[in-house]
Coordinates of C-alpha atoms and ligand atoms in Angstrom, one line a residue:
X16 CA -0.2 -0.2 0.0
X17 CA 1.4 3.1 -1.1
X18 CA 2.1 6.1 1.7
X19 CA 1.4 9.3 1.7
X20 CA 3.9 12.2 0.8
X21 CA 2.9 15.9 1.2
X22 CA 3.6 17.9 -1.7
X23 CA 5.8 20.3 0.6
X24 CA 7.4 22.1 -2.9
X25 CA 4.2 22.6 -4.2
X26 CA 2.4 23.6 -1.8
X27 CA 4.8 26.4 -0.2
X28 CA 4.7 27.1 -3.6
X29 CA 1.2 27.3 -3.5
X30 CA 0.9 30.0 -0.9
X31 CA 3.6 32.0 -1.9
X32 CA 1.4 32.1 -4.7
X33 CA -1.6 32.5 -2.9
X34 CA -0.1 36.1 -1.1
X35 CA 1.3 34.3 1.4
X36 CA 3.7 37.6 2.2
X37 CA 0.3 40.2 2.5
X38 CA -1.1 37.4 4.9
X39 CA 1.8 37.2 6.7
X40 CA 1.8 41.5 6.8
X41 CA -2.2 41.4 8.4
X42 CA -2.7 42.3 12.2
X43 CA -2.2 39.0 14.3
X44 CA 0.3 37.1 12.3
X45 CA 3.3 38.6 12.4
X46 CA 4.4 35.8 13.7
X47 CA 3.7 33.4 10.2
X48 CA 7.1 33.9 9.6
X49 CA 8.4 32.1 6.4
X50 CA 10.6 29.6 8.4
X51 CA 7.5 29.1 11.3
X52 CA 5.7 27.9 8.2
X53 CA 7.6 25.5 6.3
X54 CA 8.6 24.5 9.9
X55 CA 4.5 23.4 10.5
X56 CA 4.0 22.2 7.4
X57 CA 7.3 20.0 7.4
X58 CA 5.7 18.5 10.9
X59 CA 2.7 18.4 9.7
X60 CA 2.9 16.5 6.5
X61 CA 5.5 13.8 9.4
X62 CA 1.9 13.3 10.9
X63 CA 0.0 12.5 7.7
X64 CA 2.7 10.3 6.1
X65 CA 3.8 8.0 9.5
X66 CA 0.7 8.3 11.4
X67 CA -2.9 9.7 9.5
X68 CA -1.5 7.3 5.7
X69 CA -0.7 3.9 7.5
X70 CA -4.6 3.3 9.0
X71 CA -6.0 4.4 6.1
X72 CA -6.5 1.6 4.2
X73 CA -7.8 -0.1 7.4
X74 CA -9.9 2.0 8.1
X75 CA -11.1 1.6 4.1
X76 CA -11.7 -2.4 5.2
X77 CA -13.3 -2.3 8.8
X78 CA -14.4 0.9 9.5
X79 CA -16.8 2.3 12.1
X80 CA -19.2 0.2 13.7
X81 CA -22.0 0.8 16.1
X82 CA -22.3 -2.2 19.0
X83 CA -24.3 -1.4 21.7
X84 CA -25.4 1.6 21.5
X85 CA -21.9 2.9 21.1
X86 CA -19.7 4.0 18.1
X87 CA -16.5 2.0 17.9
X88 CA -13.9 4.0 15.4
X89 CA -11.8 1.8 13.0
X90 CA -8.8 0.8 13.9
X91 CA -5.8 2.7 15.2
X92 CA -7.8 6.3 15.1
X93 CA -8.5 6.8 19.1
X94 CA -4.3 6.2 18.7
X95 CA -3.9 8.4 15.9
X96 CA -6.8 10.9 17.1
X97 CA -5.3 10.9 21.0
X98 CA -1.5 12.0 18.7
X99 CA -3.8 14.8 16.1
X100 CA -5.3 16.7 19.3
X101 CA -1.7 16.0 21.6
X102 CA 0.3 17.8 19.1
X103 CA -2.3 21.4 18.8
X104 CA -3.3 20.3 15.4
X105 CA -6.8 20.7 15.4
X106 CA -6.2 24.8 17.0
X107 CA -3.7 25.6 14.2
X108 CA -6.2 28.9 12.8
X109 CA -7.3 29.4 16.2
X110 CA -6.8 32.5 18.5
X111 CA -4.1 31.8 21.2
X112 CA -7.0 33.5 23.9
X113 CA -8.6 29.3 23.2
X114 CA -5.4 27.6 23.4
X115 CA -4.9 27.7 19.8
X116 CA -1.7 29.0 17.8
X117 CA -3.0 32.0 16.0
X118 CA -2.0 31.4 12.8
X119 CA -3.3 31.8 9.4
X120 CA -6.2 29.8 7.5
X121 CA -4.2 30.0 4.2
X122 CA -1.3 28.2 6.4
X123 CA -4.4 26.0 7.9
X124 CA -5.6 24.7 4.8
X125 CA -2.4 23.2 3.9
X126 CA -1.9 21.8 6.7
X127 CA -5.7 20.6 6.4
X128 CA -5.4 19.5 3.0
X129 CA -2.9 16.5 4.1
X130 CA -5.3 15.4 6.7
X131 CA -7.3 14.9 3.8
X132 CA -4.6 13.9 1.6
X133 CA -3.7 10.6 4.0
X134 CA -6.8 9.8 5.3
X135 CA -9.8 11.4 4.6
X136 CA -12.1 9.7 6.6
X137 CA -10.2 10.6 9.8
X138 CA -10.2 14.4 8.3
X139 CA -13.9 14.2 8.2
X140 CA -13.5 15.1 12.3
X141 CA -11.4 18.0 12.3
X142 CA -12.6 19.5 9.3
X143 CA -16.4 19.6 11.1
X144 CA -15.0 20.3 14.4
X145 CA -13.5 23.3 12.8
X146 CA -15.8 24.8 11.4
X147 CA -17.8 24.7 14.7
X148 CA -14.8 26.2 16.5
X149 CA -15.5 29.1 13.9
X150 CA -18.9 29.3 13.7
X151 CA -18.9 29.5 18.1
X152 CA -15.6 32.2 17.8
X153 CA -18.4 34.6 16.5
X154 CA -20.8 33.7 17.9
X155 CA -21.3 32.3 21.2
X156 CA -22.0 33.9 23.9
X157 CA -18.5 34.4 26.5
X158 CA -19.9 31.6 28.2
X159 CA -19.8 29.5 25.4
X160 CA -17.3 30.0 24.2
X161 CA -16.0 29.3 28.1
X162 CA -17.5 26.3 28.1
X163 CA -16.8 25.1 24.3
X164 CA -14.1 26.2 22.4
X165 CA -11.0 25.8 25.0
X166 CA -11.8 22.4 25.0
X167 CA -12.5 21.9 21.6
X168 CA -10.0 24.3 19.9
X169 CA -8.0 21.8 21.6
X170 CA -9.3 18.8 20.2
X171 CA -10.1 17.7 23.8
X172 CA -14.2 17.9 22.6
X173 CA -15.4 17.9 18.9
X174 CA -18.4 19.1 17.0
X175 CA -20.2 18.1 14.3
X176 CA -22.9 20.2 12.3
X177 CA -26.5 18.6 12.6
X178 CA -28.4 19.7 9.9
X179 CA -30.0 17.1 7.4
X180 CA -33.3 15.5 7.7
X181 CA -35.0 12.9 6.2
X182 CA -36.7 15.6 4.5
X183 CA -35.0 18.5 4.6
X184 CA -31.6 17.8 2.4
X185 CA -30.6 20.6 -0.1
X186 CA -33.9 22.4 1.0
X187 CA -33.1 23.8 5.1
X188 CA -36.2 25.9 4.9
X189 CA -37.7 22.5 5.4
X190 CA -36.3 21.3 8.9
X191 CA -38.7 20.0 11.7
X192 CA -36.9 19.3 14.4
X193 CA -38.3 21.0 17.6
X194 CA -37.1 23.6 20.8
X195 CA -39.4 24.0 23.0
X196 CA -38.1 26.5 25.9
X197 CA -37.6 25.1 29.3
X198 CA -36.9 27.5 31.4
X199 CA -32.7 28.8 30.7
X200 CA -32.3 26.1 27.8
X201 CA -34.6 24.0 25.7
X202 CA -35.8 20.9 25.2
X203 CA -34.7 19.4 22.1
X204 CA -36.3 16.8 20.0
X205 CA -36.6 15.6 16.8
X206 CA -33.9 13.3 14.0
X207 CA -31.5 14.3 12.0
X208 CA -29.2 11.7 9.6
X209 CA -25.9 11.5 7.3
X210 CA -24.3 13.4 10.7
X211 CA -20.8 12.9 10.2
X212 CA -18.7 11.9 13.0
X213 CA -22.2 12.3 14.8
X214 CA -21.2 9.5 17.8
X215 CA -17.6 8.3 18.1
X216 CA -15.2 6.8 21.2
X217 CA -12.3 8.9 19.9
X218 CA -13.0 11.9 22.6
X219 CA -15.1 11.7 26.4
X220 CA -17.6 14.7 25.1
X221 CA -19.4 16.0 21.6
X222 CA -20.4 19.1 21.2
X223 CA -24.1 19.0 18.1
X224 CA -24.4 21.6 16.5
X225 CA -27.9 21.7 15.8
X226 CA -30.8 23.1 13.8
X227 CA -34.2 23.2 14.8
X228 CA -37.1 25.6 14.8
X229 CA -39.4 27.2 18.0
X230 CA -43.1 26.4 18.2
X231 CA -43.7 30.4 17.3
X232 CA -41.2 30.3 14.8
X233 CA -41.7 31.7 11.3
X234 CA -41.9 29.6 8.6
X235 CA -38.8 28.8 6.4
X236 CA -35.2 29.3 7.0
X237 CA -36.4 32.9 8.5
X238 CA -37.8 30.3 11.9
X239 CA -34.8 28.1 11.5
X240 CA -32.6 28.8 15.8
X241 CA -29.0 26.8 16.5
X242 CA -28.2 25.6 19.6
X243 CA -25.2 23.3 21.4
X244 CA -26.3 20.3 22.1
X245 CA -24.0 18.4 23.9
X246 CA -23.3 14.2 24.3
X247 CA -22.3 14.8 27.7
X248 CA -23.8 17.9 29.7
X249 CA -21.6 19.9 31.6
X250 CA -21.2 21.5 35.0
X251 CA -20.7 24.3 36.3
X252 CA -17.2 23.5 36.8
X253 CA -17.0 22.6 33.5
X254 CA -16.5 18.7 34.5
X255 CA -18.9 16.3 33.1
X256 CA -22.3 15.5 33.5
X257 CA -24.8 14.0 33.0
X258 CA -25.5 11.7 29.6
X259 CA -28.0 14.2 27.3
X260 CA -31.2 13.0 25.6
X261 CA -28.4 12.7 22.3
X262 CA -28.2 9.6 21.0
X263 CA -26.7 7.6 18.0
X264 CA -29.2 5.6 16.3
X265 CA -27.9 4.2 13.8
X266 CA -24.7 4.5 11.6
X267 CA -25.2 4.9 6.7
X268 CA -23.2 2.1 5.0
X269 CA -21.4 3.7 2.5
X270 CA -19.8 3.5 -0.7
X271 CA -16.6 5.0 1.3
X272 CA -15.2 6.7 4.2
X273 CA -16.2 4.0 5.8
X274 CA -14.3 5.1 8.2
X275 CA -15.9 8.2 9.2
X276 CA -19.0 7.4 11.2
X277 CA -22.0 9.0 9.3
X278 CA -24.7 8.5 11.9
X279 CA -28.9 9.0 11.8
X280 CA -29.3 10.8 15.9
X281 CA -32.2 11.2 18.0
X282 CA -32.9 13.8 19.8
X283 CA -35.3 14.0 23.1
X284 CA -36.7 10.4 22.6
X285 CA -36.2 10.9 26.2
X286 CA -38.2 13.5 27.1
X287 CA -36.0 15.8 25.2
X288 CA -32.1 16.4 24.8
X289 CA -31.0 19.9 26.7
X290 CA -30.1 22.9 23.9
X291 CA -28.5 25.9 24.3
X292 CA -30.0 28.8 22.0
X293 CA -27.0 30.6 20.0
X294 CA -27.1 33.9 19.5
X295 CA -30.9 35.1 18.9
X296 CA -33.9 32.5 17.3
X297 CA -34.1 32.9 14.4
X298 CA -31.0 33.6 13.1
X299 CA -29.9 30.5 13.2
X300 CA -29.1 29.1 9.2
X301 CA -27.4 32.6 9.3
X302 CA -24.9 31.7 12.0
X303 CA -24.2 28.4 10.3
X304 CA -23.4 29.4 6.8
X305 CA -20.5 30.6 8.9
X306 CA -19.7 26.8 9.4
X307 CA -20.7 26.0 5.8
X308 CA -19.0 28.7 4.2
X309 CA -15.6 26.6 6.2
X310 CA -16.9 23.3 5.3
X311 CA -17.4 24.3 1.6
X312 CA -14.1 25.6 1.4
X313 CA -11.9 22.6 3.0
X314 CA -14.7 20.5 1.0
X315 CA -13.6 21.5 -1.6
X316 CA -9.6 21.0 -0.7
X317 CA -10.4 17.7 0.1
X318 CA -10.9 17.4 -3.7
X319 CA -7.2 18.6 -4.1
X320 CA -6.3 15.8 -1.7
X321 CA -7.9 13.3 -3.1
X322 CA -6.4 14.3 -6.1
X323 CA -2.9 14.7 -5.0
X324 CA -2.7 11.1 -3.1
X325 CA -4.5 9.2 -7.1
X326 CA -1.9 11.1 -7.9
X327 CA 1.2 9.4 -6.0
X328 CA -0.4 6.5 -6.1
X329 CA -0.9 6.4 -10.2
X330 CA 2.3 7.6 -10.9
X331 CA 3.9 5.0 -8.6
X332 CA 2.3 2.3 -10.4
X333 CA 3.2 3.6 -13.9
X334 CA 6.9 4.0 -12.7
X335 CA 6.6 -0.1 -11.9
X336 CA 4.6 -1.2 -14.1
X337 CA 5.8 -2.9 -17.4
X338 CA 3.3 -4.1 -20.4
X339 CA 4.0 -3.0 -24.5
X340 CA 7.0 -1.0 -25.7
X341 CA 5.9 2.2 -26.2
X342 CA 5.4 3.8 -29.4
X343 CA 9.0 4.8 -31.0
X344 CA 10.8 2.9 -28.6
X345 CA 13.9 1.3 -29.6
X346 CA 15.7 0.0 -27.2
X347 CA 16.4 -3.2 -25.4
X348 CA 14.7 -3.5 -22.0
X349 CA 10.9 -2.8 -22.3
X350 CA 10.2 0.6 -20.1
X351 CA 7.3 0.9 -17.7
X352 CA 3.7 1.7 -18.8
X353 CA 4.7 5.6 -18.0
X354 CA 7.0 4.8 -21.1
X355 CA 3.2 5.4 -22.7
X356 CA 2.1 8.1 -24.0
X357 CA -1.3 8.0 -23.0
X358 CA 0.1 6.6 -20.0
X359 CA 1.7 10.6 -19.4
X360 CA -1.2 12.1 -20.7
X361 CA -3.1 10.7 -17.2
X362 CA -0.5 11.9 -15.6
X363 CA 0.3 15.0 -16.6
X364 CA -4.2 16.0 -16.6
X365 CA -3.9 14.8 -12.7
X366 CA -1.3 16.5 -11.6
X367 CA -2.0 20.0 -13.3
X368 CA -6.1 19.5 -12.6
X369 CA -4.2 19.1 -9.0
X370 CA -1.8 22.2 -8.8
X371 CA -4.5 23.9 -10.0
X372 CA -7.4 23.1 -7.6
X373 CA -5.1 24.1 -5.3
X374 CA -3.6 27.3 -6.3
X375 CA -7.6 28.2 -6.2
X376 CA -7.9 26.6 -3.2
X377 CA -5.2 28.7 -0.9
X378 CA -5.6 31.7 -3.3
X379 CA -9.3 32.3 -1.6
X380 CA -8.1 31.7 2.0
X381 CA -5.7 33.9 1.2
X382 CA -8.3 36.0 1.0
X383 CA -10.5 35.2 3.7
X384 CA -7.5 35.8 5.8
X385 CA -7.3 39.6 4.2
X386 CA -10.8 39.7 4.5
X387 CA -10.9 39.0 8.2
X388 CA -8.0 41.0 9.1
X389 CA -7.1 43.5 6.7
X390 CA -6.5 47.4 8.6
X391 CA -8.7 48.6 5.9
X392 CA -12.2 48.3 5.6
X393 CA -12.3 48.3 1.1
X394 CA -9.6 46.2 1.7
X395 CA -11.6 43.6 3.9
X396 CA -14.7 44.1 1.9
X397 CA -13.3 43.2 -1.7
X398 CA -11.6 40.1 -0.4
X399 CA -14.7 39.0 1.3
X400 CA -16.9 39.5 -1.8
X401 CA -13.2 37.6 -3.4
X402 CA -13.8 34.8 -1.4
X403 CA -17.8 34.3 -1.6
X404 CA -17.7 34.3 -5.2
X405 CA -14.9 31.5 -5.1
X406 CA -16.7 29.1 -2.5
X407 CA -18.2 27.7 -4.9
X408 CA -16.0 27.5 -7.4
X409 CA -13.7 25.9 -4.5
X410 CA -16.3 23.8 -3.2
X411 CA -17.8 22.4 -6.7
X412 CA -15.1 22.0 -9.3
X413 CA -12.2 21.2 -6.2
X414 CA -14.1 18.2 -5.9
X415 CA -15.8 17.5 -9.7
X416 CA -12.1 17.0 -10.2
X417 CA -11.4 15.2 -7.9
X418 CA -14.1 12.6 -8.5
X419 CA -12.2 12.5 -12.5
X420 CA -8.2 12.3 -11.0
X421 CA -9.3 9.8 -8.8
X422 CA -10.9 7.9 -12.1
X423 CA -8.3 8.4 -14.2
X424 CA -5.7 6.8 -11.1
X425 CA -8.0 4.1 -11.0
X426 CA -7.0 4.0 -15.1
X427 CA -4.0 4.2 -14.7
X428 CA -4.1 1.3 -13.3
X429 CA -5.6 -0.7 -15.2
X430 CA -7.4 -3.9 -13.8
X431 CA -5.9 -3.4 -11.0
X432 CA -7.6 -0.3 -10.4
X433 CA -10.9 -1.9 -9.9
X434 CA -9.7 -4.6 -7.8
X435 CA -9.6 -3.2 -4.3
X436 CA -5.4 -4.4 -3.4
X437 CA -4.4 -1.8 -5.0
X438 CA -6.2 1.3 -2.9
X439 CA -6.8 3.0 -6.1
X440 CA -10.5 2.2 -6.1
X441 CA -10.4 3.3 -2.5
X442 CA -9.5 7.3 -3.5
X443 CA -12.7 7.1 -6.7
X444 CA -15.5 6.0 -3.6
X445 CA -14.0 8.0 -1.4
X446 CA -13.8 11.5 -3.5
X447 CA -17.7 10.6 -4.3
X448 CA -19.2 11.6 -1.9
X449 CA -17.1 16.1 -1.7
X450 CA -19.7 16.5 -4.8
X451 CA -22.6 16.0 -2.6
X452 CA -22.5 17.1 1.1
X453 CA -21.8 20.1 2.3
X454 CA -25.0 21.2 -1.0
X455 CA -24.6 19.4 -3.3
X456 CA -23.0 20.3 -6.2
X457 CA -25.4 21.3 -8.4
X458 CA -27.1 23.7 -5.4
X459 CA -23.1 25.8 -5.9
X460 CA -23.9 26.5 -9.1
X461 CA -27.4 28.0 -8.2
X462 CA -25.4 30.1 -5.3
X463 CA -22.8 30.6 -8.0
X464 CA -24.8 32.1 -10.5
X465 CA -27.6 33.6 -8.4
X466 CA -26.6 34.9 -5.3
X467 CA -22.4 35.9 -6.2
X468 CA -22.9 36.7 -10.0
X469 CA -26.4 38.4 -10.9
X470 CA -27.7 39.6 -7.7
X471 CA -24.7 42.1 -8.6
X472 CA -25.6 42.5 -11.9
X473 CA -21.7 40.7 -12.8
X474 CA -20.0 43.6 -10.9
X475 CA -17.9 41.2 -8.2
X476 CA -17.2 38.8 -11.4
X477 CA -16.2 40.9 -13.7
X478 CA -13.7 42.7 -11.1
X479 CA -12.1 38.8 -10.5
X480 CA -12.1 39.0 -14.7
X481 CA -10.4 42.4 -14.3
X482 CA -7.9 40.3 -12.6
X483 CA -7.5 37.5 -14.3
X484 CA -6.6 39.8 -17.2
X485 CA -3.9 41.4 -15.4
X486 CA -2.6 38.0 -14.8
X487 CA -2.9 37.2 -18.4
X488 CA -0.8 40.7 -19.3
X489 CA 2.2 39.5 -17.9
X490 CA 2.9 36.0 -19.1
X491 CA 5.0 37.5 -21.9
X492 CA 8.1 36.3 -23.6
X493 CA 8.3 32.6 -24.0
X494 CA 4.5 32.7 -21.9
X495 CA 2.9 34.3 -24.0
X496 CA 0.8 31.2 -25.6
X497 CA -0.4 30.5 -21.9
X498 CA -1.1 34.2 -21.8
X499 CA -3.2 34.2 -24.9
X500 CA -5.2 30.8 -23.9
X501 CA -6.0 32.6 -21.1
X502 CA -7.4 35.8 -22.8
X503 CA -9.6 33.6 -25.0
X504 CA -10.6 31.5 -21.8
X505 CA -11.3 34.5 -20.0
X506 CA -13.4 36.2 -23.1
X507 CA -15.0 33.0 -22.6
X508 CA -16.0 33.8 -19.0
X509 CA -16.4 37.3 -19.5
X510 CA -19.0 36.2 -22.2
X511 CA -20.7 34.0 -20.5
X512 CA -21.3 36.0 -17.7
X513 CA -22.8 38.9 -19.4
X514 CA -25.3 36.2 -20.8
X515 CA -26.4 35.3 -17.2
X516 CA -27.1 38.8 -15.8
X517 CA -29.1 39.2 -19.4
X518 CA -31.2 35.9 -19.4
X519 CA -33.7 35.3 -16.8
X520 CA -33.9 32.9 -13.6
X521 CA -35.1 29.7 -15.9
X522 CA -32.5 30.2 -18.6
X523 CA -30.0 31.0 -15.6
X524 CA -30.9 27.9 -13.6
X525 CA -30.2 25.7 -16.6
X526 CA -27.1 26.7 -17.4
X527 CA -25.9 27.4 -13.9
X528 CA -23.5 24.2 -14.0
X529 CA -22.3 24.5 -17.2
X530 CA -20.8 28.4 -16.2
X531 CA -19.7 26.5 -12.8
X532 CA -17.3 24.3 -14.6
X533 CA -16.5 26.9 -17.3
X534 CA -15.8 29.9 -14.4
X535 CA -13.1 26.7 -12.0
X536 CA -11.7 25.6 -16.1
X537 CA -11.2 29.5 -16.1
X538 CA -10.2 30.4 -13.0
X539 CA -7.3 27.4 -13.4
X540 CA -5.9 29.0 -16.2
X541 CA -5.5 31.8 -14.1
X542 CA -3.7 30.0 -11.1
X543 CA -1.8 27.9 -13.8
X544 CA -0.7 31.0 -15.7
X545 CA -0.1 32.8 -12.1
X546 CA 2.3 29.8 -11.8
X547 CA 4.0 29.6 -14.9
X548 CA 5.0 33.6 -14.6
X549 CA 6.5 33.3 -11.2
X550 CA 8.5 30.2 -12.4
X551 CA 10.1 31.4 -15.7
X552 CA 11.1 34.5 -12.4
X553 CA 13.2 32.3 -10.7
X554 CA 14.4 30.1 -13.1
X555 CA 15.6 33.3 -14.6
X556 CA 17.2 34.9 -11.2
X557 CA 18.8 31.5 -10.3
X558 CA 16.2 30.9 -7.5
X559 CA 14.6 27.7 -6.2
X560 CA 15.0 24.3 -7.0
X561 CA 14.6 24.4 -10.8
X562 CA 13.4 21.7 -11.8
X563 CA 10.7 22.4 -9.8
X564 CA 10.1 25.5 -11.8
X565 CA 10.8 23.7 -14.9
X566 CA 8.2 21.0 -13.8
X567 CA 5.4 23.8 -13.1
X568 CA 6.0 25.5 -16.2
X569 CA 5.0 21.4 -18.0
X570 CA 1.9 21.4 -16.4
X571 CA 1.1 25.1 -17.1
X572 CA 1.9 25.0 -20.2
X573 CA -0.8 21.6 -20.6
X574 CA -3.2 23.0 -18.5
X575 CA -3.3 25.3 -20.9
X576 CA -3.1 23.6 -23.6
X577 CA -6.0 21.0 -23.2
X578 CA -7.6 21.2 -20.2
X579 CA -8.4 25.8 -20.4
X580 CA -9.5 25.6 -24.2
X581 CA -12.5 23.2 -22.4
X582 CA -13.8 27.0 -21.7
X583 CA -14.7 27.3 -25.1
X584 CA -17.5 24.1 -24.6
X585 CA -18.6 25.3 -21.6
X586 CA -19.3 28.5 -22.9
X587 CA -21.3 27.5 -25.9
X588 CA -23.7 25.4 -23.3
X589 CA -24.5 28.5 -21.3
X590 CA -24.7 30.5 -24.7
X591 CA -27.5 27.4 -25.6
X592 CA -29.1 28.2 -22.5
X593 CA -32.3 27.1 -21.2
X594 CA -33.9 25.1 -24.2
X595 CA -31.6 22.6 -24.7
X596 CA -31.6 21.5 -21.0
X597 CA -35.3 21.8 -21.1
X598 CA -35.6 20.1 -24.7
X599 CA -36.7 16.6 -23.1
X600 CA -41.0 16.7 -22.1
X601 CA -42.3 15.6 -18.4
X602 CA -44.3 12.7 -20.9
X603 CA -40.3 11.7 -22.9
X604 CA -39.5 11.2 -19.2
X605 CA -42.4 8.9 -18.6
X606 CA -43.7 11.4 -15.8
X607 CA -47.5 10.5 -15.2
X608 CA -49.0 13.9 -15.0
Ligands
FAD6 C1 -21.2 10.8 4.3 C2 -22.0 12.0 4.5 C3 -22.4 12.7 5.3 C4 -23.1 13.9 5.6 N1 -22.2 15.0 6.7 C5 -23.3 15.3 7.3 C6 -23.5 16.2 8.2 O1 -21.9 16.3 9.1 N2 -24.4 17.1 8.6 C7 -25.9 17.9 8.0 O2 -26.3 17.9 7.8 N3 -24.9 16.3 6.7 C8 -24.4 15.5 6.2 N4 -24.6 15.3 5.0 C9 -26.0 15.2 4.7 C10 -25.3 16.0 2.9 O3 -25.0 17.7 3.0 C11 -27.2 16.2 1.4 O4 -26.6 14.6 2.0 C12 -27.0 17.2 1.2 O5 -26.7 18.4 1.7 C13 -27.8 16.3 -0.1 O6 -29.6 16.9 0.7 P1 -30.0 14.8 0.2 O7 -29.0 13.7 0.3 O8 -31.6 15.7 0.8 O9 -30.1 15.1 -1.3 P2 -31.4 16.0 -2.2 O10 -31.5 17.7 -1.5 O11 -32.3 15.1 -2.4 O12 -30.8 16.8 -3.5 C14 -31.1 15.2 -4.6 C15 -30.8 15.9 -5.9 O13 -31.4 17.3 -6.3 C16 -30.4 17.7 -7.0 N5 -31.4 19.2 -6.2 C17 -32.0 19.2 -4.8 N6 -32.6 20.5 -4.8 C18 -31.9 20.8 -6.1 C19 -32.2 22.6 -6.0 N7 -33.1 23.5 -5.4 N8 -31.9 22.9 -7.6 C20 -30.7 22.5 -8.1 N9 -30.8 20.6 -8.0 C21 -31.2 20.4 -7.2 C22 -29.1 17.7 -5.4 O14 -28.2 18.2 -6.5 C23 -28.9 16.8 -5.6 O15 -28.9 15.9 -6.9 C24 -24.1 13.7 4.8 C25 -24.7 13.2 3.4 C26 -23.6 12.0 3.6 C27 -24.0 11.0 2.4

């Protein structure tokens, strides 16, 4: 079984490209020196390689199980989690006041990518806990922060996100879980499904963040409130009290991420789980959006991470497997399949897409840091707009790419990719959830076109397009063909954006997904062109690793010539409008009207 090796060089490069120098200059991030970041990444890489990666395959085979009402995690999980918490890894981006390391989110992003790449099923636990910590940091009362946040930042307790119900998946306005006031607390009753790490044996307490509706709440999303529902109640002195009335009643059997317990949760079977209101009643969705946006970017990062893992595995296999002489090969000893042009095509596609999605995800997180801390309000606002625009793109594009790259990984292995022993199949199965949870990619596309692009008549999108054009203009000399390819892609994105702004909502909804793919494809080209310009400059100045820079130029060129041109196809779909999508009538679909 191959081990995960953190791609530290590309991670550091992507951080720099994302504007790490600017991030490190933000108030509160003075400690984030280049040396410190390099040391953090190196240590995280060792942990991912040495502790998380070795238990990934066994985790897949054994999974988490529910035994006599107790969820037991896969072999090795408890030990790995304890090391993870003791290492302070959960607290990387959080305020030192609550025991965090106070490092930028951009740095935490690189670190988080390693957990997801080494072991996605394990990485989900800190992914959700970090989102819960972020939410409580912003909206928790002082008392709630004192009681829960410190222990969650330390990883001593973990947080969950309880949104989904049988009748409320994409449409959270249908949430029916009830919250009835009972003195200072609320009694929560209802059922939640698909709750990641809803129960486990890693920590002594689990802090559920639960969406529920009070009896007199208005209908729809405006009547949903947010509650803290701890698995174990917490006494005034911080010690653990009684078991709360919240239980995992079953675990789902899934296509992938077997070791991540996906729980059906019952709240209030014995009279009502005790819940504590976060903020004000009826503002739960607004608060939860902070956690969801954080999780969306991090789920996008899972797409990047699983692509990296699949690429490493496929590359290793392609260097060893011998099968047939490559066209044009003249030697005596048949080389490995990496000598075949088609295998190289698959590998460079995997590498280029991984690097492009990584660069975009890190860039979005650097903008997130700027939005939170820059001294000037105008800069903060512009960065916040950019993050909001890119969040659905990072989430949906990177996760779809994750599935495609993992699929190529299976293909490189031939028949052995389809059988379980090599591990390539696991990455493909694990990758498949990311386009579904945290808002399906269809919902992300809707978010992009309606809330992020057409609502302001394309203003924020056009600002991003202007930055893309500046990058294209900087690709001169040997890089001029890359700049020209990027301009073609940007022209397509601009034309599609204008056509969306001028379209009716039915058309916008029908072309939302091709528009999102177009955006991702061109944004990836933007990042790869930036990367090529930086690599060229480093080569010219004799700085850094010349082999790394040359490889970056090769992947950027491949992206410009083989991937970016797909923008034209996506534009065609957007410009075709709603009609082709709606061509099939209800009758033709066999819908009995
Ligand atoms: C392994 C796993 C872990 C999960 N973890 C959590 C968790 O920790 N916490 C939690 O609360 N939830 C969790 N979920 C739930 C997850 O977020 C939902 O499954 C997801 O939001 C989709 O909801 P649904 O399954 O009901 O699908 P549906 O909403 O029924 O969607 C079905 C299809 O219809 C499409 N669709 C629906 N509405 C629209 C629309 N308005 N426009 C266009 N297309 C639409 C969707 O894109 C999708 O293709 C998890 C799910 C899984 C499988």
